[in-house]
Amino acid sequence: MLKMYKPVNSIKEWEVKVKLLGDGKVDKLKNSVASRSPMKLWILRAITTALLWTCVIQLMAIGEMWGPRLLKGWPSCFSHPELKLPSVPAKVVLPPKRIYKNNGYLMVSCNGGLNQMRAAICDMVAIARYLNVTLIVPELDKTSFWNDPSEFQDIFDVHHFINSLRDEVRILKELPPRLKRRVESGMFYSLPPVSWSNISYYLHQILPLVQKYKVVHLNKTDARLANNGLPIAIQKLRCRVNFNALRFTSQIEQLGRRVVKLLRQKGPFLVLHLRYEMDMLAFSGCTRGCNSEEVEELTRMRYAYPWWKEKVINSEMKRKEGLCPLTPEETALVLSALGIDPNVQIYIAAGEIYGGKKRMKSLTATFPNLVRKETLLGPSDLKFFQNHSSQMAALDYLVSLEGDIFVPTYYGNMAKVVEGHRRFLGFKKTTLLDRKLLVGLIDEYNKGSLSWDEFSASVMEVHADRMGSPKTRVIIPAKPKEEDYFYANPCECLQLSDEN
């Protein structure tokens, strides 16, 4: 008979079972219980544990659905800390892709500064759409005076650019591998398109080249599409690219908003695009107020750039024709004559002013609250933008859009494009200076021929209708360079009053 080591209670239980079953079955029962009892206990514990966890999980699920209404006041063992889930960005709804037969690929190399390239990119998208070709993300100018190595994606949000226009034109970051190898081996056609061309030029001259060579490279893009005489769909597409698709990178946008916030904390502000910079003076040959050494330096620079075709320039004659940027001294007089509050904040949207603080002395004395991005931000904020003039210009562009008044001292590319963008944003006040009339008035005032009151009244009268108000674009047939620039007044995209 087997020896069973059991507690006392277990022995008594066995005695009862022996009486009920008989002696012959004792050994069999003992063996059966000895072999099965541990297994039954394990199974029972496993089932109990599973049931308990099922209950817990169900209770937690109920809590997720019904929240505090059911679980409020329940034991703390059923509660769990609130989880901070990462915020999920709103789903971006992309326009449907446009389905069309692709006629080939268009590569473009932009030339000039940021705003010259910006307008050119808008033109190239419109041309690609009209020709049913695939546009490769434009290459930016890296060889101009500014020598900026920035790529497209360093300045603009390239993903937004591609996706926001997918219902109009197919845009790729680079050529497909097979075509890329062909281009690397020189099997493509490159040319500068004719300036101020109608869309029919691209249809009849450029499209056949694309169909023949599969890849065409336009190596200059500034002012290559006409201001007027284009289908309304083309004009509206140019606006869509300019005001929606060409969004700056998040880094530039955030820093731009920060600058505007700092300015707004101290009240209204005027943005002065003071184009008295070395490159502008050398290019235009305008040397008013410069000493002999500075004149020589600017002349050397003009001869150093072969694509600046005008070399011998009469500075005084050019100034009287209104073709020179106003000097800081002239600017101080004009702003005062226009009645600008001397205590207003003036944000200088420009690069380094030629002559530095010495040349800014008169303007600073008249308007002491002059600020720049370099004075509003710390060196660490701008360290990624240093030596990248186009990215710095992008910051100035964003601030220029937000200013209560925008005043350019020269009617160049930035002045024109910002003017048009401010019109699009609700005809924000933009004071367009009539430099030809102004220099005459300034000279008369400096000679004593005009009193201050007479000078101020004349300046105000001249500019009463030059504040960026709604008006139709001036069209001069056969003289596209003299007519109003499309990007300065894209009236096809604006809400004009009936009388205009």
Phi, psi and omega in degrees: 000134183290143176271121181250124178262099185233158171295168183300317182299323180292324180294317179298321178297321179295323180298320178295316182294327179296318181296324183283323187261339183098157184293330185292340184257002183297309182301318181296319182292317179300315180297319182295314182292320181299325184274329187262336187301312179298322180294318180296319179297319180296316180297317181297317179295319180297316180296316181298315179299316180299318180296319180297315179294325177298318179297316180300313181298318179297318179296320178296322178296318178297320179298321179297322184280316190256350173063212189292343181299325181263322188267353180298124178089357178286162179304149185294342181294341179266352181271157178218148183297147179293128182271135177267100182278145178297139181294135181262121181296149179299140182293126180276124179269111182274146175293152180295147179294140176279128181262121179202164178282119182283122182273350181150199187232140181242121174254142180225143174241112182285156177227149178103193180278184187305311187283331172295318178290323181301311179297321180296320179298319178300317178297316184293324176296316180297319179294315179299320178297317184290328182268357183056053177237162176272128180264131173271138182312125187300147175269133182269158182290127178238002186245001181285186181307323185286336176052047183269122181279005185300138171268171181307313184288349176281340183247316183249152175286097189293325180293319177295320179302313182289311187287324184288344181249011188292342176277354180249314185211146176276125181237131178240152177291327178206166180295152171302151187309317183297315180288328178298320178294323178296317180295318179297333178268004176089011183268070174202172183245131182234138179198157170269122181291160181290135182295150176053037183279145172288162181297336179295331176299317181289328179290318187264339182251318185272317182302315177301326178292321178296316181294330180280315187260351181073327178229126175238137181247119175265113190268000170216137188231358183286132176051046182259357178235140185298155174287320189231175178074020180253154176304145182300328179296323178293315180298317181291328177292321176302319179293318181299319178295313185293316188263352181230306188287324181274077178261135180292163178298158182300326180297316179291316181300315182295319180291323177298316178297325180294317178299315179299319179298318179297321179290316182296331179298337180252011175106196181297157177213149178254137177258121180251113176272088184274097188274038178265066183244159188302314183296321180293317181293320179292317182294315184276342182076019182269116186234024181304124178086355181275148175278176186298323180294319179293320178300317180295318180298316180294323179295316178301319181295320180297320180285341182285341181252104186296334181279355169274098193287327182277120184249309181271114187229134173269104187298315183294320179295318180294322178298315182295337177276358179079023185257009179248147172293146177295144176284164176303323179294315178296322180297318179300317179296316184293315180297320177295318180295330178282357177083021178290131180301125181296343180266000182291151173288132176238116178269122180274107178266089183190170173277205181291127180284132183293125183099349174062212184299326180300318181283339181270000188303313182295316180294319181294323179294324181280321181232089187291341183269054176273133178225159176224169177299328180290335179269336179275332183246157177275164179304325181293331180290329186254004186297328180281348182258348181299141181064019174231082189299326181291325177289323175294321178294327178297322176298314179298324179299313181298317179292324180297325179294330187265348183298149177293326174222141176242125182232108174268139179268000176209139186269067179264196185298316181295316180303318182291313184291320177295319177304311180296321181291321177293326173298315181297327182278009177118031178054054176296149187296121178230116182268109182264108187284132175272091189294327181296315177288323183296315183296327176294316178295320180297317180296320178294319179295317180295330178278349181092006180287338179236137172284168179299317181297320179293317179299312182297317180298320180293318179297316180296320181295318181298325188256009181301328182250022182235054185239020178076024180284164182298134174195157179283155182284137179285130180247127177237097182306137177070004178226066185297330181289338183264345181276170180298138181285135183305314186286346175278333181210075180281069191296340176296339183255002186249158176269102180265146176289161186298325184286349178264000000 
